[in-house]
Amino acid sequence: MGLLDGRVAIVTGAGGGIGRATALLLSREGAKVVVNDVGGARDGSGQSVSPAEAVAGEIRAAGGEGVASSDSVATRAGAERIVASAVEHFGRLDVMINNAGILRDKTLLKMDDAMWDAVIAVHLTGSFLCTQAAAAQMRQQGSPGSIVNTTSVSGMLGNFGQANYSAAKAGIYGLTRTASIELQRHGIRVNAVAPIAKTRMTEDLPMFEKIQSMTAEHVAPAHLFLASELSGDLTGAVLSVAGGKLSVYKVVESAGKFKDADQGVWSAQEIADYWEVISKV
Ligand code: NAI
């Protein structure tokens, strides 16, 4: 008995890295998997069907059911074809893992429009389009579904040199929250994972020269947890995975300080004077 027996899953960006590890694990747990990957370089240039086909081949070689898709998540037509591929091959869709991503790092003052647009298109627009297409299919089926997006410490907290990426990943947090609220009535849960793992995206970061213990295989079980009934009715959560460390990101509001209406509005000087009290969590 697998945790996803009879289920159909799509994993975007599954030609390598975290997506590949997740596609293989979901398949081992009984899911039929659409392995989507545009097969380009880390910066999003180029394309090839080979990475998606290789992973779909690994799934089939292990006795599972996997098909490759090389459509881009970043266009409406691509996102709709990815979901249509699940329906065409396996008849339905239960799990959507929005994992595809690219990097074009540059400091804010040096970032050009193309760097900004490409990263927003794949991460944020891609997550929106695939979430929408998946949710429409799940609603039409009238069955529960699970959508898992991918945010990042960069999006939740910010990171030097990643204005485009952190804006996209923070946008994915907002998308996840709103989609989780809107889709709850259709039984569709929407959560996010914030991973840290050594993949081609991060392998040249200095921290990974020493650390070998944060792998894509550490992240895949978090996807499985959120995709399966093990996570119950959990929705709108952000699960962080960094090797053996699991935690949850939450946006918190401080307790705040109140000024009665008859005392007038806060002046800028008063905000400065009370900043510590206002901002204390
Ligand atoms: P990766 O580069 O190995 O995997 C990303 C995959 O997405 C690639 O195979 C790429 O071809 C594919 N892709 C790119 N554009 C696409 C498009 N338009 N349509 C379909 N597929 C496309 O990198 P990794 O690390 O496995 O990244 C997976 C996700 O995790 C990404 O969303 C990334 O931003 C996120 N992430 C990874 C972290 C890490 O430490 N590795 C940290 C925080 C977030």
CSV table of C-alpha atoms in Angstrom, one decimal, residues 22-224:
chain,number,residue,atom,x,y,z
A,22,THR,CA,9.9,14.2,-5.6
A,23,ALA,CA,8.6,12.6,-8.8
A,24,LEU,CA,10.5,9.4,-8.0
A,25,LEU,CA,9.2,9.3,-4.4
A,26,LEU,CA,5.6,10.0,-5.4
A,27,SER,CA,5.8,7.2,-8.0
A,28,ARG,CA,7.2,4.8,-5.4
A,29,GLU,CA,4.2,5.7,-3.2
A,30,GLY,CA,1.8,4.6,-6.0
A,31,ALA,CA,1.2,7.9,-7.9
A,32,LYS,CA,1.1,8.0,-11.7
A,33,VAL,CA,3.3,11.0,-12.5
A,34,VAL,CA,3.6,13.6,-15.2
A,35,VAL,CA,7.3,14.6,-15.2
A,36,ASN,CA,7.3,18.1,-16.5
A,37,ASP,CA,10.5,20.0,-17.4
A,38,VAL,CA,11.4,22.4,-20.1
A,39,GLY,CA,15.0,21.2,-20.0
A,40,GLY,CA,16.8,24.5,-20.2
A,41,ALA,CA,19.9,25.9,-18.5
A,42,ARG,CA,19.9,27.3,-14.9
A,43,ASP,CA,19.1,30.8,-16.2
A,44,GLY,CA,16.1,29.5,-18.2
A,45,SER,CA,17.8,29.6,-21.7
A,46,GLY,CA,17.4,26.7,-24.1
A,47,GLN,CA,15.1,23.7,-23.9
A,48,SER,CA,15.2,19.9,-24.3
A,49,VAL,CA,12.8,17.1,-23.7
A,50,SER,CA,15.7,14.8,-22.5
A,51,PRO,CA,15.7,15.6,-18.7
A,52,ALA,CA,11.9,15.0,-18.4
A,53,GLU,CA,12.1,11.8,-20.5
A,54,ALA,CA,15.0,10.5,-18.5
A,55,VAL,CA,13.1,10.8,-15.2
A,56,ALA,CA,9.9,9.4,-16.7
A,57,GLY,CA,12.1,6.5,-17.9
A,58,GLU,CA,13.5,6.0,-14.4
A,59,ILE,CA,10.0,5.8,-13.1
A,60,ARG,CA,8.9,3.2,-15.7
A,61,ALA,CA,12.1,1.2,-15.2
A,62,ALA,CA,11.2,0.9,-11.5
A,63,GLY,CA,7.8,-0.4,-12.4
A,64,GLY,CA,5.9,2.9,-12.0
A,65,GLU,CA,3.8,4.9,-14.5
A,66,GLY,CA,5.4,8.1,-15.7
A,67,VAL,CA,5.1,10.3,-18.8
A,68,ALA,CA,7.3,13.2,-19.8
A,69,SER,CA,6.1,16.8,-20.6
A,70,SER,CA,8.4,19.5,-21.8
A,71,ASP,CA,6.0,22.4,-21.9
A,72,SER,CA,6.9,25.6,-20.1
A,73,VAL,CA,4.9,26.5,-17.0
A,74,ALA,CA,5.4,30.1,-17.8
A,75,THR,CA,2.7,30.4,-20.5
A,76,ARG,CA,-1.0,29.7,-20.2
A,77,ALA,CA,-0.9,27.3,-23.2
A,78,GLY,CA,2.0,25.5,-21.6
A,79,ALA,CA,0.3,25.2,-18.2
A,80,GLU,CA,-2.9,24.0,-19.7
A,81,ARG,CA,-1.1,21.4,-21.8
A,82,ILE,CA,0.8,20.1,-18.7
A,83,VAL,CA,-2.6,19.5,-16.9
A,84,ALA,CA,-4.1,18.1,-20.1
A,85,SER,CA,-1.3,15.6,-20.3
A,86,ALA,CA,-2.2,14.2,-16.9
A,87,VAL,CA,-5.9,13.8,-17.9
A,88,GLU,CA,-5.0,12.4,-21.4
A,89,HIS,CA,-2.6,9.7,-20.0
A,90,PHE,CA,-4.0,9.0,-16.6
A,91,GLY,CA,-7.6,10.3,-16.6
A,92,ARG,CA,-7.5,12.8,-13.7
A,93,LEU,CA,-5.3,15.0,-11.5
A,94,ASP,CA,-5.0,14.8,-7.7
A,95,VAL,CA,-1.6,16.4,-6.9
A,96,MET,CA,0.1,19.4,-8.4
A,97,ILE,CA,3.7,20.2,-7.3
A,98,ASN,CA,4.7,23.6,-8.6
A,99,ASN,CA,8.5,23.3,-8.4
A,100,ALA,CA,10.0,24.6,-11.7
A,101,GLY,CA,12.5,27.4,-11.3
A,102,ILE,CA,15.3,29.4,-12.8
A,103,LEU,CA,17.9,31.9,-11.4
A,104,ARG,CA,19.1,35.2,-12.8
A,105,ASP,CA,20.9,36.8,-9.8
A,106,LYS,CA,22.0,40.4,-9.9
A,107,THR,CA,22.0,43.2,-7.4
A,108,LEU,CA,19.0,45.6,-7.6
A,109,LEU,CA,20.9,48.5,-9.2
A,110,LYS,CA,22.3,46.2,-12.0
A,111,MET,CA,19.2,44.2,-12.7
A,112,ASP,CA,17.7,44.6,-16.2
A,113,ASP,CA,14.2,44.1,-17.4
A,114,ALA,CA,14.9,40.7,-19.0
A,115,MET,CA,16.4,39.3,-15.7
A,116,TRP,CA,13.3,40.5,-13.8
A,117,ASP,CA,10.7,39.4,-16.4
A,118,ALA,CA,12.2,35.9,-16.9
A,119,VAL,CA,12.3,35.0,-13.2
A,120,ILE,CA,8.9,36.4,-12.4
A,121,ALA,CA,7.5,34.5,-15.5
A,122,VAL,CA,8.7,31.1,-14.5
A,123,HIS,CA,8.2,31.2,-10.7
A,124,LEU,CA,5.3,33.5,-10.1
A,125,THR,CA,3.3,33.5,-13.3
A,126,GLY,CA,4.1,29.8,-13.7
A,127,SER,CA,2.8,29.0,-10.3
A,128,PHE,CA,-0.3,31.0,-10.9
A,129,LEU,CA,-1.1,29.4,-14.3
A,130,CYS,CA,-0.4,25.9,-13.1
A,131,THR,CA,-2.4,26.4,-9.9
A,132,GLN,CA,-5.3,27.7,-11.9
A,133,ALA,CA,-5.2,25.0,-14.5
A,134,ALA,CA,-4.8,22.3,-11.8
A,135,ALA,CA,-7.6,23.7,-9.6
A,136,ALA,CA,-10.0,23.9,-12.6
A,137,GLN,CA,-9.4,20.2,-13.3
A,138,MET,CA,-9.7,19.2,-9.7
A,139,ARG,CA,-12.9,21.2,-9.3
A,140,GLN,CA,-14.4,19.6,-12.4
A,141,GLN,CA,-13.6,16.1,-11.0
A,142,GLY,CA,-15.3,17.1,-7.8
A,143,SER,CA,-12.6,15.3,-5.8
A,144,PRO,CA,-10.1,16.6,-3.2
A,145,GLY,CA,-6.8,17.8,-4.4
A,146,SER,CA,-3.4,19.0,-3.1
A,147,ILE,CA,-1.3,21.8,-4.7
A,148,VAL,CA,2.2,22.4,-3.3
A,149,ASN,CA,4.0,25.6,-4.4
A,150,THR,CA,7.7,26.4,-3.9
A,151,THR,CA,8.8,29.5,-2.0
A,152,SER,CA,12.2,30.1,-0.5
A,153,VAL,CA,14.0,31.7,2.4
A,154,SER,CA,14.9,34.4,-0.2
A,155,GLY,CA,11.2,35.1,-0.6
A,156,MET,CA,10.2,34.8,3.1
A,157,LEU,CA,13.2,36.9,4.4
A,158,GLY,CA,15.0,38.4,1.5
A,159,ASN,CA,18.5,37.7,0.1
A,160,PHE,CA,21.3,39.8,-1.4
A,161,GLY,CA,21.4,39.8,-5.2
A,162,GLN,CA,18.0,38.2,-5.6
A,163,ALA,CA,15.4,41.0,-6.0
A,164,ASN,CA,13.7,39.3,-8.9
A,165,TYR,CA,13.8,35.8,-7.3
A,166,SER,CA,12.8,37.0,-3.8
A,167,ALA,CA,9.9,39.0,-5.2
A,168,ALA,CA,8.7,36.0,-7.2
A,169,LYS,CA,9.0,33.7,-4.2
A,170,ALA,CA,7.3,36.2,-1.8
A,171,GLY,CA,4.6,36.5,-4.5
A,172,ILE,CA,4.2,32.7,-4.4
A,173,TYR,CA,3.7,32.9,-0.6
A,174,GLY,CA,0.8,35.4,-1.2
A,175,LEU,CA,-0.6,33.2,-4.0
A,176,THR,CA,-0.5,30.2,-1.7
A,177,ARG,CA,-2.3,31.9,1.1
A,178,THR,CA,-5.1,33.3,-1.1
A,179,ALA,CA,-5.5,30.1,-3.2
A,180,SER,CA,-5.7,28.1,0.1
A,181,ILE,CA,-8.5,30.4,1.2
A,182,GLU,CA,-10.4,30.4,-2.1
A,183,LEU,CA,-10.1,26.7,-2.9
A,184,GLN,CA,-10.9,25.3,0.5
A,185,ARG,CA,-14.6,25.1,-0.4
A,186,HIS,CA,-13.7,22.8,-3.3
A,187,GLY,CA,-11.6,20.5,-1.0
A,188,ILE,CA,-8.4,21.6,-2.7
A,189,ARG,CA,-5.5,22.3,-0.3
A,190,VAL,CA,-2.7,24.7,-1.2
A,191,ASN,CA,0.6,24.7,0.8
A,192,ALA,CA,4.2,25.6,0.0
A,193,VAL,CA,7.6,24.2,0.6
A,194,ALA,CA,10.7,26.4,1.2
A,195,PRO,CA,13.6,24.1,0.5
A,196,ILE,CA,17.4,24.4,0.9
A,197,ALA,CA,19.3,21.6,-1.0
A,198,LYS,CA,22.4,21.2,-3.0
A,199,THR,CA,21.2,21.1,-6.7
A,200,ARG,CA,22.5,22.6,-9.9
A,201,MET,CA,20.7,25.8,-8.7
A,202,THR,CA,22.7,26.2,-5.6
A,203,GLU,CA,25.8,24.0,-6.0
A,204,ASP,CA,28.2,26.9,-6.5
A,205,LEU,CA,27.1,28.6,-3.2
A,206,PRO,CA,30.0,28.7,-0.8
A,207,MET,CA,27.9,27.0,1.9
A,208,PHE,CA,27.6,23.9,-0.2
A,209,GLU,CA,31.4,23.5,-0.4
A,210,LYS,CA,31.3,22.0,3.1
A,211,ILE,CA,27.7,20.9,3.5
A,212,GLN,CA,26.7,17.6,1.8
A,213,SER,CA,23.8,16.8,4.1
A,214,MET,CA,21.1,19.0,2.4
A,215,THR,CA,19.9,17.0,-0.5
A,216,ALA,CA,16.9,16.9,-2.8
A,217,GLU,CA,16.0,13.6,-1.2
A,218,HIS,CA,15.5,15.4,2.1
A,219,VAL,CA,12.9,17.6,0.4
A,220,ALA,CA,10.8,15.0,-1.4
A,221,PRO,CA,9.2,13.6,1.8
A,222,ALA,CA,7.9,17.1,2.6
A,223,HIS,CA,6.2,17.1,-0.8
A,224,LEU,CA,4.8,13.6,-0.2
